[in-house]
CSV table of C-alpha atoms in Angstrom, one decimal:
chain,number,residue,atom,x,y,z
A,1,UNK,CA,-12.9,57.6,-3.6
A,2,UNK,CA,-10.4,57.5,-0.7
A,3,UNK,CA,-13.1,55.8,2.4
A,4,UNK,CA,-11.7,58.4,4.8
A,5,UNK,CA,-12.0,61.1,3.2
A,6,UNK,CA,-15.3,60.0,2.1
A,7,UNK,CA,-16.6,60.0,5.7
A,8,UNK,CA,-15.6,62.9,6.5
A,9,UNK,CA,-16.9,64.8,3.6
A,10,UNK,CA,-20.1,62.9,4.2
A,11,UNK,CA,-20.4,63.6,8.2
A,12,UNK,CA,-19.7,67.4,7.8
A,13,UNK,CA,-22.3,67.5,4.6
A,14,UNK,CA,-25.2,65.6,7.5
A,15,UNK,CA,-23.8,68.4,9.8
A,16,UNK,CA,-24.5,71.1,7.5
A,17,UNK,CA,-28.1,69.1,6.2
A,18,UNK,CA,-29.2,69.3,9.7
A,19,UNK,CA,-28.7,72.7,9.9
A,20,UNK,CA,-30.6,73.7,7.1
A,21,UNK,CA,-33.6,71.3,8.1
A,22,UNK,CA,-33.3,73.5,11.4
A,23,UNK,CA,-32.9,77.1,9.8
A,24,UNK,CA,-35.6,76.0,7.1
A,25,UNK,CA,-38.1,75.5,10.4
A,26,UNK,CA,-37.1,78.3,12.0
A,27,UNK,CA,-35.4,81.5,9.9
A,28,UNK,CA,-35.2,83.6,12.6
A,29,UNK,CA,-33.2,81.7,14.7
A,30,UNK,CA,-32.3,78.4,16.1
A,31,UNK,CA,-32.3,77.4,19.3
A,32,UNK,CA,-29.6,80.1,21.0
A,33,UNK,CA,-28.8,82.0,17.9
A,34,UNK,CA,-30.3,85.2,18.9
A,35,UNK,CA,-29.4,84.5,22.4
A,36,UNK,CA,-25.9,84.3,21.5
A,37,UNK,CA,-25.9,87.2,19.3
A,38,UNK,CA,-27.4,89.4,22.3
A,39,UNK,CA,-24.4,88.4,24.0
A,40,UNK,CA,-21.7,89.6,22.1
A,41,UNK,CA,-24.0,92.9,21.1
A,42,UNK,CA,-23.7,93.4,25.2
A,43,UNK,CA,-19.6,93.4,25.1
A,44,UNK,CA,-19.8,95.8,22.2
A,45,UNK,CA,-17.4,98.9,21.9
A,46,UNK,CA,-16.0,101.4,19.7
A,47,UNK,CA,-12.6,99.6,19.7
A,48,UNK,CA,-14.2,96.2,18.8
A,49,UNK,CA,-16.3,97.3,16.4
A,50,UNK,CA,-13.6,98.8,14.4
A,51,UNK,CA,-11.5,95.4,14.7
A,52,UNK,CA,-14.1,93.5,13.5
A,53,UNK,CA,-15.2,95.7,10.5
A,54,UNK,CA,-11.4,95.4,9.7
A,55,UNK,CA,-11.0,92.1,10.3
A,56,UNK,CA,-14.3,90.5,8.5
A,57,UNK,CA,-13.0,91.8,5.0
A,58,UNK,CA,-10.3,89.4,5.6
A,59,UNK,CA,-13.1,86.6,4.7
A,60,UNK,CA,-13.1,87.0,1.5
A,61,UNK,CA,-12.0,90.4,-0.8
A,62,UNK,CA,-9.4,90.9,1.4
A,63,UNK,CA,-7.6,88.0,2.2
A,64,UNK,CA,-9.1,84.5,1.4
A,65,UNK,CA,-9.6,86.1,-2.3
A,66,UNK,CA,-5.6,87.4,-3.0
A,67,UNK,CA,-4.5,84.3,-0.9
A,68,UNK,CA,-6.1,82.0,-3.5
A,69,UNK,CA,-4.9,84.0,-6.1
A,70,UNK,CA,-1.2,83.8,-5.4
A,71,UNK,CA,-1.4,80.3,-4.7
A,72,UNK,CA,-2.4,79.5,-7.6
A,73,UNK,CA,0.2,81.1,-9.6
A,74,UNK,CA,2.9,79.9,-7.3
A,75,UNK,CA,1.5,76.4,-8.4
A,76,UNK,CA,1.0,77.0,-11.5
A,77,UNK,CA,5.2,78.7,-12.0
A,78,UNK,CA,6.0,75.1,-10.2
A,79,UNK,CA,3.9,72.8,-12.2
A,80,UNK,CA,2.1,71.0,-10.0
A,81,UNK,CA,-0.8,70.3,-11.8
A,82,UNK,CA,-2.8,68.2,-9.4
A,83,UNK,CA,-2.6,70.6,-6.6
A,84,UNK,CA,-3.5,72.9,-8.9
A,85,UNK,CA,-6.3,71.5,-10.4
A,86,UNK,CA,-7.5,71.1,-6.5
A,87,UNK,CA,-7.4,74.8,-5.3
A,88,UNK,CA,-8.9,76.2,-8.4
A,89,UNK,CA,-11.8,73.6,-8.7
A,90,UNK,CA,-12.3,73.6,-5.3
A,91,UNK,CA,-12.4,77.8,-4.7
A,92,UNK,CA,-13.9,78.4,-7.9
A,93,UNK,CA,-16.7,75.7,-7.1
A,94,UNK,CA,-17.1,77.3,-3.5
A,95,UNK,CA,-18.0,80.7,-5.6
A,96,UNK,CA,-21.3,78.8,-7.1
A,97,UNK,CA,-21.8,76.4,-4.4
A,98,UNK,CA,-22.2,79.4,-1.8
A,99,UNK,CA,-24.2,81.4,-4.1
A,100,UNK,CA,-26.6,78.8,-5.0
A,101,UNK,CA,-27.1,77.8,-1.7
A,102,UNK,CA,-27.7,81.1,-0.1
A,103,UNK,CA,-30.3,81.9,-2.9
A,104,UNK,CA,-32.0,78.7,-2.1
A,105,UNK,CA,-32.7,78.8,1.4
A,106,UNK,CA,-33.4,82.5,1.1
A,107,UNK,CA,-32.9,83.3,5.1
A,108,UNK,CA,-33.3,86.7,5.9
A,109,UNK,CA,-30.2,88.3,8.1
A,110,UNK,CA,-30.6,89.2,11.6
A,111,UNK,CA,-32.1,92.5,12.4
A,112,UNK,CA,-31.9,92.8,16.0
A,113,UNK,CA,-29.9,96.3,16.6
A,114,UNK,CA,-29.1,98.9,14.6
A,115,UNK,CA,-25.0,98.8,13.2
A,116,UNK,CA,-23.0,101.4,11.7
A,117,UNK,CA,-21.6,98.1,9.6
A,118,UNK,CA,-23.0,98.7,6.1
A,119,UNK,CA,-25.9,96.0,5.4
A,120,UNK,CA,-25.1,93.0,3.6
A,121,UNK,CA,-27.6,92.9,0.6
A,122,UNK,CA,-27.2,88.9,0.2
A,123,UNK,CA,-29.1,86.3,2.1
A,124,UNK,CA,-27.9,85.0,5.6
A,125,UNK,CA,-27.4,81.4,5.6
A,126,UNK,CA,-25.1,80.0,4.9
A,127,UNK,CA,-22.3,82.5,5.7
A,128,UNK,CA,-20.2,83.4,2.9
A,129,UNK,CA,-17.3,85.0,5.0
A,130,UNK,CA,-17.4,81.8,7.4
A,131,UNK,CA,-17.6,79.3,3.9
A,132,UNK,CA,-14.8,80.9,2.3
A,133,UNK,CA,-12.5,81.2,5.0
A,134,UNK,CA,-12.6,77.7,5.7
A,135,UNK,CA,-12.4,77.0,2.1
A,136,UNK,CA,-9.0,78.6,2.2
A,137,UNK,CA,-8.2,76.4,5.5
A,138,UNK,CA,-9.2,73.4,4.1
A,139,UNK,CA,-7.0,74.5,0.9
A,140,UNK,CA,-4.0,75.2,3.2
A,141,UNK,CA,-4.2,72.2,5.2
A,142,UNK,CA,-4.8,69.7,2.5
A,143,UNK,CA,-1.4,71.0,0.5
A,144,UNK,CA,0.6,71.0,3.8
A,145,UNK,CA,-0.6,67.9,5.2
A,146,UNK,CA,2.1,65.9,4.3
A,147,UNK,CA,5.1,68.6,5.5
A,148,UNK,CA,6.2,70.2,8.8
A,149,UNK,CA,3.7,73.1,8.2
A,150,UNK,CA,1.0,70.6,9.3
A,151,UNK,CA,0.0,71.4,12.6
A,152,UNK,CA,0.8,75.0,12.5
A,153,UNK,CA,-1.2,75.7,9.5
A,154,UNK,CA,-4.4,74.0,11.4
A,155,UNK,CA,-3.5,76.3,14.7
A,156,UNK,CA,-3.5,79.8,12.7
A,157,UNK,CA,-6.1,78.2,9.9
A,158,UNK,CA,-8.6,77.5,13.0
A,159,UNK,CA,-7.8,80.6,14.6
A,160,UNK,CA,-8.7,82.5,11.4
A,161,UNK,CA,-11.6,81.2,10.8
A,162,UNK,CA,-13.1,81.7,14.1
A,163,UNK,CA,-12.3,85.2,14.5
A,164,UNK,CA,-14.1,85.5,10.8
A,165,UNK,CA,-17.1,83.8,12.1
A,166,UNK,CA,-16.9,86.2,15.5
A,167,UNK,CA,-17.0,89.0,13.3
A,168,UNK,CA,-20.3,88.2,11.4
A,169,UNK,CA,-22.2,87.3,14.5
A,170,UNK,CA,-20.7,90.3,16.5
A,171,UNK,CA,-21.2,92.4,13.7
A,172,UNK,CA,-25.3,91.3,14.1
A,173,UNK,CA,-25.2,89.9,10.0
A,174,UNK,CA,-25.3,87.0,10.8
A,175,UNK,CA,-26.7,83.8,12.8
A,176,UNK,CA,-24.2,81.6,14.9
A,177,UNK,CA,-26.0,78.9,12.4
A,178,UNK,CA,-24.9,80.5,9.7
A,179,UNK,CA,-21.0,80.2,10.5
A,180,UNK,CA,-21.7,76.8,11.3
A,181,UNK,CA,-23.4,76.0,8.3
A,182,UNK,CA,-20.9,77.6,6.2
A,183,UNK,CA,-17.8,75.6,8.1
A,184,UNK,CA,-19.3,72.5,7.8
A,185,UNK,CA,-20.4,72.7,4.1
A,186,UNK,CA,-16.9,74.2,3.9
A,187,UNK,CA,-15.0,71.1,4.8
A,188,UNK,CA,-17.4,68.6,3.0
A,189,UNK,CA,-17.3,70.4,-0.2
A,190,UNK,CA,-13.3,70.7,0.0
A,191,UNK,CA,-12.8,67.1,1.2
A,192,UNK,CA,-15.3,65.8,-1.4
A,193,UNK,CA,-13.1,67.7,-4.3
A,194,UNK,CA,-9.9,66.4,-3.0
A,195,UNK,CA,-11.0,62.9,-3.0
A,196,UNK,CA,-12.1,63.6,-6.6
A,197,UNK,CA,-8.9,64.8,-8.0
A,198,UNK,CA,-6.8,62.1,-6.2
A,199,UNK,CA,-9.3,59.5,-8.1
A,200,UNK,CA,-8.5,60.8,-11.4
A,201,UNK,CA,-5.8,61.4,-11.1
A,202,UNK,CA,-4.8,58.5,-10.2
A,203,UNK,CA,-6.8,56.4,-12.3
A,204,UNK,CA,-5.4,58.6,-15.3
A,205,UNK,CA,-1.6,57.2,-14.4
A,206,UNK,CA,-2.6,54.1,-13.8
A,207,UNK,CA,-4.1,53.8,-17.9
A,208,UNK,CA,-1.1,55.6,-19.0
A,209,UNK,CA,1.5,53.0,-17.2
A,210,UNK,CA,-0.9,50.3,-18.6
A,211,UNK,CA,-0.6,51.6,-22.1
């Protein structure tokens, strides 16, 4: 595997592991978890509530999932098989990984105030919205890395994941450490799949050339 890809994948995996250890010891809030939640709630307003409620759904069902499906169809139509394999393995694997990780840690969600937002019935760590949105952005960055769109994707993607993370904390359904956990796990997972796909396709090309 590419040394640089492996280094950063292991770095962000280590970040996730450290967060996971902290969450395991302090499920009701690590460090400034509760303080940040209450601070954001102090700025609450009807307009912000409406914005956060609408925008937060882009993190999975109304944003990430449709974009991945459309992207897969475009890549399949263009016969970009390596790119398609990366997108599909990363996205489908992320679904299973996110579910299993939540079940393993079983962190209760914060409940510091009454909210009009529909309360999720799943566990809190890591945030699925933060995880899914970051997986999408990592996919787009990887596909656009060698194009003129790279910097724009990085900037817009960063804004997107930050806003999704903000909505989850603002709505009171996640601790900040849930968001950080989702981001770090998504980056590590995406990079690992990227490295494996590159290794597999490069090795296969070498074998075919030698036949």
